[in-house]
Structure formats: C-alpha cells, structure tokens
Coordinates of C-alpha atoms and ligand atoms in Angstrom, one line a residue:
M17 CA -110.2 72.7 31.0
A18 CA -109.3 69.2 32.4
P19 CA -110.4 66.6 29.9
E20 CA -113.3 64.8 31.0
G21 CA -113.3 61.3 32.0
E22 CA -109.4 61.2 31.9
A23 CA -108.4 58.1 33.3
P24 CA -106.0 58.7 36.4
G25 CA -102.3 58.0 35.8
T26 CA -102.7 57.5 32.0
P27 CA -99.5 58.4 30.0
E28 CA -99.9 61.7 28.1
P29 CA -97.9 62.8 25.0
G30 CA -94.7 64.0 26.3
D31 CA -94.7 61.7 29.3
G32 CA -91.7 59.5 29.5
P33 CA -92.6 55.8 29.5
D34 CA -92.1 55.2 33.2
D35 CA -93.1 58.7 34.5
L36 CA -95.7 59.1 37.1
R37 CA -98.2 61.8 37.1
S38 CA -101.0 63.1 39.3
A39 CA -103.4 60.3 40.4
S40 CA -106.1 62.9 40.6
A41 CA -108.0 64.6 37.7
W42 CA -107.3 68.4 37.7
P43 CA -110.1 70.9 38.5
P44 CA -110.6 73.6 35.8
G45 CA -108.4 76.5 36.2
R46 CA -106.8 79.3 34.5
V47 CA -103.4 79.8 36.6
V48 CA -101.0 77.0 37.5
V49 CA -97.7 77.6 39.4
V50 CA -95.2 75.0 38.1
T51 CA -92.2 74.2 40.4
A52 CA -89.4 71.7 39.6
T53 CA -87.8 70.0 42.4
Y54 CA -84.6 67.9 42.8
R55 CA -83.9 67.0 46.5
E56 CA -86.3 69.7 48.1
R57 CA -87.9 67.8 50.9
A58 CA -86.8 70.4 53.5
T59 CA -89.0 73.2 51.8
I60 CA -91.4 71.7 49.6
A61 CA -94.3 71.2 52.0
A62 CA -94.3 74.8 53.1
L63 CA -94.0 76.0 49.5
C64 CA -97.2 74.0 48.5
R65 CA -99.1 75.2 51.5
H66 CA -98.1 78.8 50.9
V67 CA -98.8 78.9 47.3
L68 CA -102.2 77.2 47.6
A69 CA -103.1 79.6 50.3
V70 CA -102.4 82.8 48.2
D71 CA -105.7 82.3 46.3
P72 CA -108.0 79.6 46.1
A73 CA -108.1 79.7 42.1
L74 CA -104.4 78.8 42.1
Q75 CA -103.3 75.1 41.4
L76 CA -99.7 73.9 41.8
L77 CA -97.9 71.3 39.7
V78 CA -94.5 69.8 41.2
V79 CA -92.4 68.2 38.6
D80 CA -89.9 66.1 40.6
D81 CA -86.9 64.2 39.1
D82 CA -87.5 61.2 41.7
S83 CA -85.5 62.9 44.2
P84 CA -83.9 60.2 46.4
D85 CA -84.9 62.3 49.6
G86 CA -88.6 61.6 49.2
T87 CA -89.7 65.1 48.0
A88 CA -92.3 63.5 46.1
D89 CA -93.7 61.7 49.2
A90 CA -93.9 64.9 50.8
V91 CA -96.0 66.4 47.9
R92 CA -98.3 63.1 47.8
E93 CA -99.0 63.6 51.5
I94 CA -100.4 66.9 51.0
A95 CA -102.1 66.2 47.7
R96 CA -104.1 63.4 49.4
D97 CA -106.7 65.9 50.5
Q98 CA -105.7 68.8 48.2
P99 CA -107.2 68.5 44.6
R100 CA -105.3 71.8 43.6
L101 CA -102.0 70.1 44.0
H102 CA -100.4 67.9 41.0
L103 CA -97.3 65.8 41.1
H104 CA -95.5 64.8 38.1
V105 CA -92.5 62.3 39.0
R106 CA -90.0 61.8 36.3
R107 CA -87.2 58.7 36.4
G108 CA -83.8 60.3 36.9
R109 CA -82.4 63.9 37.1
R110 CA -83.1 65.2 33.5
G111 CA -82.6 69.0 34.2
L112 CA -84.4 72.2 35.4
G113 CA -85.4 73.4 31.8
S114 CA -86.7 70.1 30.6
A115 CA -88.8 69.8 34.0
I116 CA -90.3 73.2 33.5
V117 CA -91.1 72.6 29.9
E118 CA -93.0 69.3 30.9
G119 CA -94.9 71.2 33.6
F120 CA -95.8 73.9 31.2
R121 CA -96.9 71.5 28.4
A122 CA -98.9 69.6 30.8
A123 CA -100.6 72.8 32.1
H124 CA -101.5 73.8 28.5
R125 CA -102.9 70.4 27.7
H126 CA -105.1 70.6 30.9
G127 CA -106.4 74.2 29.4
F128 CA -104.5 76.6 31.7
H129 CA -103.8 79.9 30.3
V130 CA -100.9 81.1 32.5
A131 CA -98.1 79.0 34.2
V132 CA -96.2 80.8 37.0
N133 CA -92.7 79.2 37.4
M134 CA -91.0 79.5 40.5
D135 CA -88.2 77.7 42.6
A136 CA -89.2 75.5 45.3
D137 CA -86.2 76.5 47.9
G138 CA -88.1 79.5 49.5
S139 CA -86.1 81.8 47.3
H140 CA -89.1 83.2 45.8
D141 CA -92.3 84.5 47.6
P142 CA -95.6 83.1 46.7
D143 CA -97.0 86.3 48.0
D144 CA -95.5 88.0 44.8
I145 CA -97.7 85.9 42.4
P146 CA -100.6 88.2 42.2
R147 CA -98.1 91.3 41.2
L148 CA -96.9 89.1 38.4
L149 CA -100.1 88.1 37.0
A150 CA -101.3 91.6 36.9
A151 CA -98.3 92.6 34.9
L152 CA -99.6 90.2 32.1
E153 CA -102.5 92.5 31.6
P154 CA -102.6 94.5 28.3
V155 CA -101.0 97.8 28.0
G156 CA -102.1 99.9 25.0
G157 CA -104.1 96.7 24.0
V158 CA -101.0 94.4 24.1
P159 CA -100.8 91.7 26.7
A160 CA -97.4 90.8 28.1
A161 CA -96.0 87.2 27.0
V162 CA -94.2 87.0 30.2
A163 CA -93.8 88.9 33.5
L164 CA -90.4 88.3 35.3
G165 CA -89.9 88.5 39.1
S166 CA -86.8 90.8 38.6
R167 CA -84.1 91.4 41.2
R168 CA -82.4 93.9 38.9
V169 CA -85.0 96.8 38.5
P170 CA -85.6 99.7 41.0
G171 CA -87.3 98.0 44.0
G172 CA -86.0 94.7 43.4
R173 CA -83.2 93.0 45.5
T174 CA -81.3 89.8 46.6
V175 CA -80.8 89.0 50.3
G176 CA -78.4 86.7 51.5
W177 CA -76.0 86.2 48.5
P178 CA -72.2 86.0 48.9
L179 CA -70.3 88.3 46.6
S180 CA -69.4 85.5 44.5
R181 CA -73.1 84.9 43.6
H182 CA -73.6 88.7 43.0
V183 CA -70.6 88.7 40.5
A184 CA -71.5 85.5 38.5
S185 CA -75.4 86.7 38.4
A186 CA -74.2 90.3 37.1
L187 CA -71.8 88.7 34.4
V188 CA -74.7 86.4 33.1
N189 CA -77.1 89.2 33.0
W190 CA -74.7 91.5 31.3
F191 CA -73.9 88.7 28.6
T192 CA -77.5 88.3 27.9
R193 CA -78.2 91.8 27.7
W194 CA -75.4 93.1 25.5
V195 CA -74.2 89.9 23.6
V196 CA -77.3 87.9 23.6
W197 CA -79.4 91.0 22.9
L198 CA -82.1 90.4 25.4
P199 CA -83.7 93.8 26.6
V200 CA -84.2 92.5 30.2
H201 CA -82.3 93.2 33.4
D202 CA -83.0 89.8 35.1
A203 CA -82.9 86.9 32.3
S204 CA -81.8 84.4 34.7
T205 CA -84.8 84.6 37.2
G206 CA -86.5 81.6 37.8
F207 CA -89.8 83.4 39.0
R208 CA -92.1 84.3 36.1
A209 CA -95.7 84.2 35.0
V210 CA -95.8 83.0 31.4
R211 CA -98.8 83.0 28.8
L212 CA -99.2 79.4 27.7
E213 CA -100.7 80.5 24.4
T214 CA -97.4 82.2 23.6
F215 CA -95.3 79.3 25.0
A216 CA -97.2 76.7 23.0
A217 CA -96.7 78.8 19.7
L218 CA -92.9 78.9 20.4
G219 CA -92.4 75.2 19.4
G220 CA -88.6 74.2 19.0
A221 CA -86.3 72.9 21.5
F222 CA -85.2 74.7 24.6
E223 CA -82.1 74.4 26.5
P224 CA -82.7 71.5 29.0
G225 CA -80.6 72.8 31.9
Y226 CA -80.6 76.1 34.1
A227 CA -80.0 78.3 30.8
F228 CA -83.5 77.5 29.9
Q229 CA -84.6 80.6 31.6
E230 CA -82.8 82.8 29.5
D231 CA -83.5 80.6 26.4
L232 CA -87.4 80.9 26.8
L233 CA -86.9 84.8 27.0
L234 CA -84.8 84.6 23.7
H235 CA -87.5 82.6 22.0
I236 CA -90.2 84.9 23.2
H237 CA -88.3 87.9 22.2
R238 CA -87.5 86.8 18.8
A239 CA -91.3 85.9 18.4
G240 CA -92.1 89.5 19.0
G241 CA -93.5 88.8 22.5
R242 CA -93.6 91.5 25.3
I243 CA -91.5 91.0 28.4
V244 CA -92.0 92.9 31.6
E245 CA -90.1 93.1 34.9
V246 CA -91.6 93.3 38.3
P247 CA -89.4 93.8 41.1
I248 CA -89.1 91.0 43.6
T249 CA -87.0 90.5 46.8
F250 CA -85.1 87.1 46.2
T251 CA -84.0 85.5 49.5
N252 CA -81.0 82.9 49.2
R253 CA -81.9 79.5 50.2
T254 CA -81.7 78.8 54.0
E255 CA -82.6 75.0 53.7
G256 CA -81.3 72.4 51.5
Q257 CA -78.6 72.6 49.1
S258 CA -78.0 74.3 45.9
K259 CA -78.5 71.9 42.9
A260 CA -76.6 74.2 40.5
G261 CA -72.9 72.6 40.8
L262 CA -69.8 73.1 38.7
R263 CA -71.3 70.7 36.0
Q264 CA -74.6 73.0 35.7
S265 CA -72.5 76.3 35.5
L266 CA -70.3 74.9 32.7
E267 CA -73.4 73.7 30.7
G268 CA -75.0 77.1 31.4
I269 CA -72.0 78.9 29.9
A270 CA -72.0 76.7 26.7
A271 CA -75.8 77.3 26.5
L272 CA -75.5 81.1 26.6
L273 CA -72.7 80.8 23.8
R274 CA -75.0 78.8 21.7
M275 CA -77.7 81.3 22.3
A276 CA -75.6 84.4 21.3
V277 CA -75.0 82.7 18.0
R278 CA -78.6 82.0 17.6
A279 CA -79.4 85.7 18.4
R280 CA -77.4 86.6 15.4
M281 CA -79.2 84.2 13.0
P282 CA -82.4 85.5 11.2
S283 CA -85.7 84.9 13.0
R284 CA -88.2 82.5 11.5
P285 CA -90.9 84.2 9.6
Ligands
LIG327 N1 -87.0 68.5 38.3 C1 -85.7 69.1 38.3 N2 -85.7 70.3 39.3 C2 -84.4 70.8 39.4 C3 -83.2 70.2 38.7 N3 -82.2 71.1 39.2 C4 -82.6 71.9 39.8 N4 -83.9 71.8 40.0 C5 -84.9 72.7 40.9 O1 -84.7 73.8 40.4 C6 -84.9 75.1 41.3 C7 -83.6 76.0 41.1 O2 -82.4 75.0 41.7 P1 -81.6 75.8 42.9 O3 -80.8 74.5 43.3 O4 -82.2 76.4 43.8 O5 -80.5 76.6 41.9 P2 -80.3 78.0 42.1 O6 -81.6 78.8 42.6 O7 -79.6 78.5 41.1 O8 -79.0 78.0 43.3 P3 -79.5 78.2 45.0 O9 -80.5 78.8 45.4 O10 -78.0 78.6 45.5 O11 -79.7 76.8 45.5 C8 -85.1 74.3 42.6 O12 -86.5 74.1 42.9 C9 -84.5 72.9 42.3 O13 -85.2 71.8 43.2 C10 -83.4 69.1 37.9 O14 -82.5 68.5 37.2 N5 -84.7 68.7 37.8
LIG328 MG1 -82.3 78.4 44.5

C-alpha cells in the first residue's frame, strides 16, 4: 500500500542524494512491472502504453540512468495523465542490476507483492505477463519465488539473433547450470516475475551489472526458493542500440566466476 500523505519527491532510503523519483503518489497495487532503461527513447513510449494496457491493475516503474537521449522525458510525458506510471531517474549510468534492485526495493516499500522485470527494448512481450504471474501460484502448497520467461524450455524461442548471440547465450547458460549449479535452463533471461517478500528476505549484495539476473537466481536457489520457467518468444531488438558492450560482457564473465565460487561455499543458515 502506498504510504498515505507521502510528500511527492521526498527522497527515500536507498535513493541517491540527487535522484529524482516519481512526482506522483503511487496508487495501491499488487503487481508492478519494473524496467531499467538507458538510452531507450525509441522504444520506451510503446512499452509503457503496452504494459499498462495489459491489465488495469498493473503499474509500471521505469528506472532510468539519466539517459542522454531523453528517455525520461518520454516517460514523464505519458505519466502526466497516467497515475499507474512511475519514473525514477538516477544520476549517471550505474548498471542494469543496480537499477532493478532499486526498482524492486521501491516496489516493496510501496507495498507491492510482485515485481515483473522486463527489458525496455521490445524483446519481451508484455502480453506474456499474465502467464508469468500465473506461474507464481502455489503447486502442492508451495508458491514459486520467481517465474522466468524462458527461451530455453519447450515452446520457448529466440527470434532474430545472429549466431554469435546464440553461442554466447548457450555458453552462459551452460556455465550457470553446470558450474554455478543453478537448476534452470535460461538463467540470463531479463523477463521474470519475482515475489517481493522473497526478494526482501534475501538481503545481501547483488552483482550490479547484467549478471544480476543470474545472481538473483543464485540467491533465491540457495535460500530454498522455487524457480519455475515459462516458455516465451524473445525477439531481438529492432530499434535502439544494445547497451551490453565489451565492458559489460567482461564484467559479466568476472561475475559468473565469483558466483561459481560462492556456489561452493556453505549457505547461510
Ligand atoms: N537503468 C539502466 N538500465 C540499463 C543499463 N544498462 C542496460 N540497461 C537496460 O537494460 C535492458 C537490457 O539492455 P540491452 O541493451 O537490451 O541488453 P541485451 O538485451 O543484453 O542486449 P540487446 O537486446 O542486444 O540490446 C534495456 O532496457 C536497457 O536499456 C544501465 O546501466 N542502467
Ligand atoms: Mg535487449
């Protein structure tokens, strides 16, 4: 539930000193979609409209790292008469993982139960959100902690990738399954529904970059959380540019190696 009488723009714990957050109060809600953006002006407006049209109960939080292309302005424009759309602008590019963590923490503070994380570049289809949410429901009395939109289970697929991306993705997922010992087929997917109670209980530090996706799953798995995979079709971006450059790839490899070490250390009680 949104805190009553909250002053718009008041910094909250976890906000950087010069961050800007949504100027409007959040309506109460259960599920919020969290999308991190860096230079996504070409796609963000369509994504906002599509997500908010999927279900009138859904809200959307965009965590933008002050994109120089004016991504935040495009969000503000729509948010002006859309109370279910929230914007959090951070100063300077600080990484995909850290943006998602800030989004999840803000969602938890506002009383949401579930956050759906997705990319802003059109690769993930908002129409798949209801299937991800349904997959969180209990099986044998045990709810799932996270439902992954998976390209690597029967029915899932990837459209438009060059061979090099297929090879890189296969290597990452081989490593996370057989070396990091994560029992999932698509650990690097950026489309997932996460129970915020589980997330908040994890504590600890997460990898701040792209490897956050695998790292979150490692935390959840080691805490005993159930992970389910739902087949999705992932479509390579057709607009804007990839933000995952050589630096991000090298940081991702280093992070996976750290995770492999952590996977061999005893879990916290
Ligand atoms: N806030 C924030 N968002 C980021 C950052 N880096 C990437 N993103 C966003 O994270 C999402 C995934 O980034 P992409 O560039 O699409 O990475 P990718 O999906 O691995 O690669 P492509 O689809 O080939 O571009 C997109 O919505 C980006 O805008 C960052 O440093 N900060
Ligand atoms: Mg992408």
